Amino acid sequence: MAFLSVPRSRACPHTRRRVSLLDLIVLGRQRRKLAKLDDAALRDMGLSRRDALEEARRPAWDVPHHWIR
């Protein structure tokens, strides 16, 4: 599973955060790009092709848990 980043200005580990439409669009774009990376790049991140494709297939509303805690 890949952990996608949130801009530092919006990341706050101790408070609940609202996920905006823009966040969902950016997340979808990151997931599509992750699926297109070559095997060498995925290996550098410690991911397999299967992990990348699994992450890319997740629906837009399935956001990382640390976004909503």
Coordinates of N, CA and C in Angstrom, one line a residue:
M1 N 0.8 -1.2 0.0 CA 0.0 0.0 0.0 C 0.9 1.2 0.0
A2 N 0.6 2.2 -0.8 CA 1.4 3.4 -0.9 C 0.7 4.5 0.0
F3 N 1.6 5.2 0.6 CA 1.1 6.3 1.4 C 1.4 7.6 0.6
L4 N 0.3 8.3 0.3 CA 0.4 9.5 -0.5 C 0.4 10.7 0.4
S5 N 1.2 11.7 0.0 CA 1.4 12.8 0.9 C 0.4 13.9 0.8
V6 N 0.3 14.6 1.8 CA -0.6 15.8 1.9 C 0.4 17.0 2.1
P7 N 0.1 18.1 1.4 CA 1.0 19.3 1.6 C 1.1 19.6 3.1
R8 N 2.3 20.0 3.5 CA 2.6 20.3 4.9 C 1.7 21.3 5.5
S9 N 1.3 22.3 4.7 CA 0.4 23.3 5.2 C -1.0 22.8 5.6
R10 N -1.3 21.6 5.1 CA -2.6 21.0 5.3 C -2.6 19.8 6.3
A11 N -1.4 19.3 6.5 CA -1.3 18.1 7.4 C -1.3 18.5 8.8
C12 N -2.1 17.8 9.6 CA -2.2 18.1 11.0 C -2.5 16.8 11.7
P13 N -1.5 16.1 12.3 CA -1.7 14.8 12.8 C -2.7 14.7 14.0
H14 N -3.0 15.7 14.7 CA -3.8 15.6 16.0 C -5.2 16.1 15.9
T15 N -5.6 16.6 14.7 CA -6.9 17.1 14.6 C -7.6 16.4 13.4
R16 N -8.9 16.4 13.5 CA -9.7 15.8 12.4 C -9.7 16.8 11.2
R17 N -9.6 16.2 10.1 CA -9.5 17.1 8.9 C -10.6 16.8 7.9
R18 N -11.1 17.7 7.2 CA -12.1 17.6 6.2 C -11.4 17.3 4.9
V19 N -11.9 16.3 4.1 CA -11.3 16.0 2.8 C -12.1 16.8 1.8
S20 N -11.4 17.6 1.0 CA -12.1 18.4 0.0 C -12.2 17.7 -1.4
L21 N -13.0 18.3 -2.3 CA -13.0 17.7 -3.6 C -11.7 17.8 -4.3
L22 N -11.0 18.9 -4.1 CA -9.6 19.1 -4.6 C -8.7 18.0 -4.1
D23 N -8.8 17.6 -2.8 CA -8.0 16.5 -2.3 C -8.2 15.2 -3.0
L24 N -9.5 15.0 -3.3 CA -9.9 13.7 -4.0 C -9.4 13.7 -5.4
I25 N -9.4 14.9 -6.1 CA -8.9 15.0 -7.5 C -7.4 14.7 -7.5
V26 N -6.7 15.4 -6.6 CA -5.2 15.2 -6.5 C -4.9 13.7 -6.1
L27 N -5.6 13.1 -5.2 CA -5.4 11.8 -4.9 C -5.6 10.8 -6.0
G28 N -6.6 11.0 -6.8 CA -6.9 10.2 -8.0 C -5.8 10.4 -9.0
R29 N -5.3 11.6 -9.2 CA -4.2 11.8 -10.1 C -2.9 11.1 -9.6
Q30 N -2.6 11.2 -8.4 CA -1.4 10.5 -7.8 C -1.5 9.0 -8.0
R31 N -2.7 8.4 -7.8 CA -2.9 7.0 -7.9 C -2.7 6.6 -9.4
R32 N -3.2 7.4 -10.3 CA -3.0 7.0 -11.7 C -1.6 7.1 -12.1
K33 N -0.8 8.1 -11.6 CA 0.6 8.2 -11.9 C 1.4 7.0 -11.3
L34 N 1.0 6.6 -10.1 CA 1.6 5.5 -9.4 C 1.5 4.2 -10.3
A35 N 0.3 4.0 -10.9 CA 0.1 2.8 -11.7 C 1.0 2.8 -12.9
K36 N 1.4 4.0 -13.4 CA 2.2 4.1 -14.6 C 3.7 4.1 -14.4
L37 N 4.1 4.1 -13.1 CA 5.6 4.0 -12.9 C 6.2 2.7 -13.3
D38 N 7.4 2.7 -13.7 CA 8.1 1.5 -14.1 C 8.5 0.7 -12.9
D39 N 8.9 -0.5 -13.1 CA 9.2 -1.4 -12.0 C 10.4 -0.9 -11.2
A40 N 11.4 -0.3 -11.8 CA 12.6 0.2 -11.1 C 12.2 1.3 -10.1
A41 N 11.3 2.2 -10.6 CA 10.8 3.3 -9.7 C 10.0 2.7 -8.5
L42 N 9.2 1.8 -8.8 CA 8.4 1.2 -7.7 C 9.3 0.4 -6.7
R43 N 10.3 -0.3 -7.2 CA 11.2 -0.9 -6.4 C 12.0 0.0 -5.5
D44 N 12.3 1.2 -6.0 CA 13.0 2.3 -5.2 C 12.1 2.7 -4.0
M45 N 10.8 2.6 -4.2 CA 9.8 3.0 -3.2 C 9.4 1.9 -2.3
G46 N 9.9 0.7 -2.6 CA 9.6 -0.5 -1.8 C 8.2 -1.1 -2.1
L47 N 7.7 -0.8 -3.3 CA 6.4 -1.3 -3.8 C 6.6 -2.3 -4.9
S48 N 5.6 -3.2 -5.0 CA 5.6 -4.1 -6.1 C 4.6 -3.6 -7.1
R49 N 4.6 -4.1 -8.3 CA 3.6 -3.8 -9.3 C 2.2 -4.0 -8.8
R50 N 2.0 -5.1 -8.1 CA 0.7 -5.5 -7.5 C 0.3 -4.4 -6.5
D51 N 1.2 -4.0 -5.6 CA 0.8 -2.9 -4.7 C 0.4 -1.7 -5.4
A52 N 1.1 -1.3 -6.4 CA 0.8 -0.1 -7.1 C -0.6 -0.2 -7.8
L53 N -0.8 -1.3 -8.4 CA -2.1 -1.4 -9.1 C -3.3 -1.5 -8.1
E54 N -3.1 -2.2 -7.0 CA -4.1 -2.2 -6.0 C -4.4 -0.8 -5.5
E55 N -3.4 0.0 -5.2 CA -3.6 1.3 -4.8 C -4.4 2.1 -5.9
A56 N -4.0 2.0 -7.1 CA -4.6 2.7 -8.2 C -6.1 2.4 -8.4
R57 N -6.5 1.2 -8.0 CA -7.9 0.7 -8.2 C -8.8 1.2 -7.1
R58 N -8.2 1.7 -6.0 CA -9.1 2.2 -4.9 C -10.0 3.3 -5.4
P59 N -11.2 3.4 -4.9 CA -12.1 4.5 -5.3 C -11.6 5.8 -4.6
A60 N -12.0 6.9 -5.3 CA -11.6 8.2 -4.8 C -11.9 8.5 -3.4
W61 N -13.1 8.0 -2.9 CA -13.5 8.3 -1.5 C -12.7 7.5 -0.5
D62 N -12.0 6.5 -0.9 CA -11.2 5.6 0.0 C -9.8 6.3 0.2
V63 N -9.9 7.3 1.1 CA -8.7 8.1 1.4 C -7.9 7.5 2.5
P64 N -6.6 7.8 2.6 CA -5.7 7.3 3.6 C -6.3 7.6 5.0
H65 N -6.2 6.7 5.9 CA -6.8 6.9 7.3 C -6.3 8.1 8.0
H66 N -5.0 8.4 7.8 CA -4.5 9.6 8.5 C -5.1 10.9 8.1
W67 N -5.8 10.9 7.0 CA -6.5 12.1 6.6 C -7.7 12.5 7.4
I68 N -8.3 11.4 7.9 CA -9.6 11.7 8.6 C -9.6 11.4 10.1
R69 N -8.5 11.0 10.6 CA -8.4 10.8 12.1 C -8.2 12.0 12.8

